[in-house]
mmCIF file of C-alpha atoms in Angstrom:
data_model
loop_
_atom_site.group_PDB
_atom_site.id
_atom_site.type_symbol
_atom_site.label_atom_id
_atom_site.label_comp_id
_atom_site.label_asym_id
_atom_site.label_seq_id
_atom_site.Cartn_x
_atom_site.Cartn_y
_atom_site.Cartn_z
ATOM 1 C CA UNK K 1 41.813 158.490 115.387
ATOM 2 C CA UNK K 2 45.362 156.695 115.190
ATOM 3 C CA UNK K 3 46.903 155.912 111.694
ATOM 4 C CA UNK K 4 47.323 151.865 111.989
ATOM 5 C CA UNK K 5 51.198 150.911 112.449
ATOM 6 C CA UNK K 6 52.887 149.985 109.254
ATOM 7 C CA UNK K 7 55.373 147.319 110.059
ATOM 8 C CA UNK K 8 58.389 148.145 107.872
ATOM 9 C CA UNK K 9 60.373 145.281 106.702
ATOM 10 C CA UNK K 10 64.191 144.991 105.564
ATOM 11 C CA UNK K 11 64.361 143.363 101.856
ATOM 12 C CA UNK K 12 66.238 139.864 102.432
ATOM 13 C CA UNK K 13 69.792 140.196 101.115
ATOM 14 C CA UNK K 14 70.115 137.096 98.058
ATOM 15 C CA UNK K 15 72.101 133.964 99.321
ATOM 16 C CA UNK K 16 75.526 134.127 97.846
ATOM 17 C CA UNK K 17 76.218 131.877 94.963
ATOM 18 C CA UNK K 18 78.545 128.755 95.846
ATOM 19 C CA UNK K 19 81.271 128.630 94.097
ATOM 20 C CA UNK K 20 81.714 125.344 92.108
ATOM 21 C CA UNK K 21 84.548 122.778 94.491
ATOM 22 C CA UNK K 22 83.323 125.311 97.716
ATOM 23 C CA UNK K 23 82.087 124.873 100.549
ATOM 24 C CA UNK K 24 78.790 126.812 99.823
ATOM 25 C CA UNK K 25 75.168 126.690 100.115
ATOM 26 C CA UNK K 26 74.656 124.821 97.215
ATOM 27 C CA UNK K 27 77.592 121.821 98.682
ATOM 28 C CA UNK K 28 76.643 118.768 99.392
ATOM 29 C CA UNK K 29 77.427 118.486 102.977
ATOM 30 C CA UNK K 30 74.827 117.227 105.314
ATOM 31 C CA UNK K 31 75.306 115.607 108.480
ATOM 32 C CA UNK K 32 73.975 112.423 107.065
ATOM 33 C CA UNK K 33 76.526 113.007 104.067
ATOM 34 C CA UNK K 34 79.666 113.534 106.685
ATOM 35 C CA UNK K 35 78.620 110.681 108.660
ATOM 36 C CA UNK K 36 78.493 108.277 105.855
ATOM 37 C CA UNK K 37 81.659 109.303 104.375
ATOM 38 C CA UNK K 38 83.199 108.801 108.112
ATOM 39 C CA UNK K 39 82.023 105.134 108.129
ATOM 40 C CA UNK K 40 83.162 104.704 104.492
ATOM 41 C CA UNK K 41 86.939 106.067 105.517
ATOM 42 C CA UNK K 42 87.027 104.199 108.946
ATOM 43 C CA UNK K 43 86.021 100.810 107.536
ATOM 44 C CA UNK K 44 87.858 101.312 104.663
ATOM 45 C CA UNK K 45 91.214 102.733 106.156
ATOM 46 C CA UNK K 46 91.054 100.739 108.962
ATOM 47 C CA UNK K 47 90.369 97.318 106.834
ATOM 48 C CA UNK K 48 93.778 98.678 104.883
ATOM 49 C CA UNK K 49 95.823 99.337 107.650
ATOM 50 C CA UNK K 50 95.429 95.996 108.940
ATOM 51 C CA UNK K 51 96.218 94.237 106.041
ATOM 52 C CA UNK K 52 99.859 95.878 105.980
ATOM 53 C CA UNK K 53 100.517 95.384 109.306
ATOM 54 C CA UNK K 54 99.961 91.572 108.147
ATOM 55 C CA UNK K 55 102.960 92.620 105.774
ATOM 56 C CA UNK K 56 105.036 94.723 107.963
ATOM 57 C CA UNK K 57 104.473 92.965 111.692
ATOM 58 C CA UNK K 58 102.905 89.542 110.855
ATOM 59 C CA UNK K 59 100.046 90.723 112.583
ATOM 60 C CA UNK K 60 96.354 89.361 111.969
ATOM 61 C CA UNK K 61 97.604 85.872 110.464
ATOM 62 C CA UNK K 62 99.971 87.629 107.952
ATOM 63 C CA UNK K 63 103.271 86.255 106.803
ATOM 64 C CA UNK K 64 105.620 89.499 108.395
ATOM 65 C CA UNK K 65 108.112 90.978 105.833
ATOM 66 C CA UNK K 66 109.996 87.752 105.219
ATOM 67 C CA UNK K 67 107.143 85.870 104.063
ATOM 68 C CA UNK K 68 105.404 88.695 102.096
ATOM 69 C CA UNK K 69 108.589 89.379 100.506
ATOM 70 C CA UNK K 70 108.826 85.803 99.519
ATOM 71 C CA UNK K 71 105.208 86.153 98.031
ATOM 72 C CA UNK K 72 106.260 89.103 96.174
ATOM 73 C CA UNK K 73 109.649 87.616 95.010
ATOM 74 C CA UNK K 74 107.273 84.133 93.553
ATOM 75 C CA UNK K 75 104.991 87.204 91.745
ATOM 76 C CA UNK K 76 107.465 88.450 89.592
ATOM 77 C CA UNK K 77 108.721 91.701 91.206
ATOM 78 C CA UNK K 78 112.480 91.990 92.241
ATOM 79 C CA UNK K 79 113.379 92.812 95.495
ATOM 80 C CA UNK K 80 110.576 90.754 97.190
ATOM 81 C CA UNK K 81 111.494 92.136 101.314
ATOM 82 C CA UNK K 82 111.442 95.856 99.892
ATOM 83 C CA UNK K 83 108.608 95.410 97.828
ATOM 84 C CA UNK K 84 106.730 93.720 100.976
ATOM 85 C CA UNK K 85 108.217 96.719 103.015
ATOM 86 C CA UNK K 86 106.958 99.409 100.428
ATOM 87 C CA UNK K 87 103.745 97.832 100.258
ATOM 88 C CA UNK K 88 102.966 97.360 103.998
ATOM 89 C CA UNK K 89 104.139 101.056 104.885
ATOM 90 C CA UNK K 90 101.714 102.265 101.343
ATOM 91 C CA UNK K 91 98.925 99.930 102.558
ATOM 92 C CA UNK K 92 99.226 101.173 106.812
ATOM 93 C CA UNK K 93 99.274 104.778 106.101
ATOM 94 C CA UNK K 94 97.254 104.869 103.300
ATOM 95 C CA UNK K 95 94.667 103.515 105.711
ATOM 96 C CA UNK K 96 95.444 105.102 108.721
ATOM 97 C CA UNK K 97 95.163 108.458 106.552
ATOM 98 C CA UNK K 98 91.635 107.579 104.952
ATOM 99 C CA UNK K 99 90.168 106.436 108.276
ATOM 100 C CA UNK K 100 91.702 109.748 109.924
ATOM 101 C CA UNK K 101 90.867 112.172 106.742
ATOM 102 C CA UNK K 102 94.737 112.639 106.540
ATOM 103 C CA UNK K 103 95.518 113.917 102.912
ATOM 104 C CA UNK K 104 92.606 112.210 102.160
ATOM 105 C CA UNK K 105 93.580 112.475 98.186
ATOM 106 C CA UNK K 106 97.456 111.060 98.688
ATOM 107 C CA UNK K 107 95.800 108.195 100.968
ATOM 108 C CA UNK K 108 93.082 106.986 98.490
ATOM 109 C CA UNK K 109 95.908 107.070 95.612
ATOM 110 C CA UNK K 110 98.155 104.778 98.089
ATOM 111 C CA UNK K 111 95.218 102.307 98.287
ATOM 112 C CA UNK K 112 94.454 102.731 94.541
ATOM 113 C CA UNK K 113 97.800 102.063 93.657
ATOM 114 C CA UNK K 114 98.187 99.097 95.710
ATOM 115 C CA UNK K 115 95.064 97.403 94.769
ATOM 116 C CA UNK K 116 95.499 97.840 91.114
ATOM 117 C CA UNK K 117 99.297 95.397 91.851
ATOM 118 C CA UNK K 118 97.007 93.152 93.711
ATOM 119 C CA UNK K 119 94.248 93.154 90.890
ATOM 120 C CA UNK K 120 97.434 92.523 88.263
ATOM 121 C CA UNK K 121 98.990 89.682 90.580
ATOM 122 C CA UNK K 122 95.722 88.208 91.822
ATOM 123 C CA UNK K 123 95.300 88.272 87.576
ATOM 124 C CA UNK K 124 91.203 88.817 86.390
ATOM 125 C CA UNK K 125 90.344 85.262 85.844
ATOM 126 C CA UNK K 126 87.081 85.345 87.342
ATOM 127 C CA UNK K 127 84.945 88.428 89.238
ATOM 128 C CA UNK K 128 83.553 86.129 92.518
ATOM 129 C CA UNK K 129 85.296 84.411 94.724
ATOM 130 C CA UNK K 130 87.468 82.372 95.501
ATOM 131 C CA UNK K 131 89.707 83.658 92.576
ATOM 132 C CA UNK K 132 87.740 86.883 91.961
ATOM 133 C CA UNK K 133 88.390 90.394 91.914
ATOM 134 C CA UNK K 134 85.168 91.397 93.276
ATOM 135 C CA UNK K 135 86.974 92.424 96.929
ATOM 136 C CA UNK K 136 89.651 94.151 95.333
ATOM 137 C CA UNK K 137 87.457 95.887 92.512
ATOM 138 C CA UNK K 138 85.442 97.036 95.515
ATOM 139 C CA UNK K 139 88.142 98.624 97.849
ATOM 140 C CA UNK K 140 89.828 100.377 94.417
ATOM 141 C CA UNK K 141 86.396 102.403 94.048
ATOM 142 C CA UNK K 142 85.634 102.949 97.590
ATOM 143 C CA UNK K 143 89.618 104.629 97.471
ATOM 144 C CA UNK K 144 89.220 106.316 94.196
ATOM 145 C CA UNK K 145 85.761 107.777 95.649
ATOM 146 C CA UNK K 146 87.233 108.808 98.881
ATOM 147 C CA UNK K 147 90.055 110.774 96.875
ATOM 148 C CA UNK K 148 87.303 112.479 94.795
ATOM 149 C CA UNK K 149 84.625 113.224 96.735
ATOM 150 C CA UNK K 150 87.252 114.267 100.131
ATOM 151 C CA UNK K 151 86.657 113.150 103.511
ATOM 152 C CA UNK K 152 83.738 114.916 104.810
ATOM 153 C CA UNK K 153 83.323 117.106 107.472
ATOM 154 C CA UNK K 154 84.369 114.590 110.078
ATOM 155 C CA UNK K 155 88.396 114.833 109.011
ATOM 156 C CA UNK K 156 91.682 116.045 110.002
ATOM 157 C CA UNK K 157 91.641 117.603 106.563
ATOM 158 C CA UNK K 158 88.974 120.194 107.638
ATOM 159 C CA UNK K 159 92.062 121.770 109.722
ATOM 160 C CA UNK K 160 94.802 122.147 106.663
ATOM 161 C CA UNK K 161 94.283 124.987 104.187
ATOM 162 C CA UNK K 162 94.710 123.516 101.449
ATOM 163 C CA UNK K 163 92.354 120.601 101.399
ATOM 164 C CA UNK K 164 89.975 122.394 103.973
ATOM 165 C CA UNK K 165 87.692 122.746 101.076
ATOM 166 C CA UNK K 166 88.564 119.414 98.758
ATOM 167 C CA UNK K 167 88.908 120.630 95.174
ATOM 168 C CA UNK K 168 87.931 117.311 92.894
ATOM 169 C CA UNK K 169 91.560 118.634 90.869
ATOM 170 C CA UNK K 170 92.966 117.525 93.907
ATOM 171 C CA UNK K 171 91.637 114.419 94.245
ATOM 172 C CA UNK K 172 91.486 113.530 90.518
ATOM 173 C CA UNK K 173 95.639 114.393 90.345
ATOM 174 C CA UNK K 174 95.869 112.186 93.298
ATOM 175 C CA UNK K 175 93.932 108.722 92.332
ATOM 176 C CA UNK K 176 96.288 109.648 88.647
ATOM 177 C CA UNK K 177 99.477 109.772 90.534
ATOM 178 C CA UNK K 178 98.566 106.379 92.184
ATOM 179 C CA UNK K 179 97.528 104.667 88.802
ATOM 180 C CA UNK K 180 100.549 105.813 87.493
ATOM 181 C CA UNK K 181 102.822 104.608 90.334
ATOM 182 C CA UNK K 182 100.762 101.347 89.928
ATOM 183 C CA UNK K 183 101.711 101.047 86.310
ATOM 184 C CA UNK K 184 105.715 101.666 87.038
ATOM 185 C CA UNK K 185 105.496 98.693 89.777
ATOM 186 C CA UNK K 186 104.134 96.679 87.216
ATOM 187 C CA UNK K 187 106.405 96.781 84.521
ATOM 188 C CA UNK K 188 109.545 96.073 86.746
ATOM 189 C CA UNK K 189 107.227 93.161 87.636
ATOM 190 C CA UNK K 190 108.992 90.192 85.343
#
């Protein structure tokens, strides 16, 4: 008679622990996640980078630096052509960066920063349009969300060290850099 076979098995090894801000087991990073923060960035960036090359070219209907500088000169900030340059170049790559996942904290501060002037200069009379702040409001958060949450898998900022894993520090320091920034525009605004 033959002893029966015992079938030895190796004692699972526990998953490591994520670390909180890493890119762990315990991250939130799901295809479905990285795919919806890729449509978020692309519409998003790309929706931003064509408004300032209405600024900076004229493109898309857009008044070119000479008119947007003469709509920035009528809202109170000196300057109006280098204001209308700063804000076309801020509005362009702050896109282009979000829809890439470029720096993804430094480009959602750019559109923060941006929106918040055109929140002040639009002023908060109503929330709906035609006078509203509703589209505005909305592109601030989708920014501000962008630079706190990072890009996703789907991003240029998966290949640089430094943001390969998005830290919310980074992001948080960002969209405060750009509400700062936002603030010093406005009070050279007369």
């Amino acid at each position: 008679m033959t002893s029966p076979s015992v079938a030895t098995t190796k004692p699972q090894a526990p998953a490591p622990a994520a670390q909180p801000g890493s890119a762990g087991p315990l991250a939130l990073s799901t295809p479905g996640h990285d795919t919806g923060l890729l449509l978020l960035r692309l519409v998003l960036g790309l929706t931003m980078a064509a408004h300032g090359s209405q600024k900076l070219f004229g493109w898309f209907g857009g008044g070119g630096i000479s008119g947007t500088g003469q709509f920035f000169t009528a809202s109170g900030y000196p300057a109006g052509d280098a204001m209308a340059v700063l804000a076309g170049l801020t509005e362009t790559l702050g896109g282009l960066g979000l829809a890439l996942g470029l720096l993804t904290p430094l480009a959602g501060a750019a559109i923060v920063g941006t929106l918040i002037n055109a929140i002040a200069v639009h002023g908060a009379g109503s929330f709906f349009a035609p006078k509203g702040i509703e589209y505005e409001l909305l592109l601030v958060a989708g920014a501000a969300a962008l630079a706190l949450t990072g890009p996703g898998r789907y991003a240029v900022d998966r290949f640089l060290p430094v943001l390969r894993s998005h830290r919310l520090a980074h992001g948080a320091l960002a969209v405060t850099l750009g509400v700062v920034l936002a603030a010093v525009l406005l009070l050279v605004r007369s």
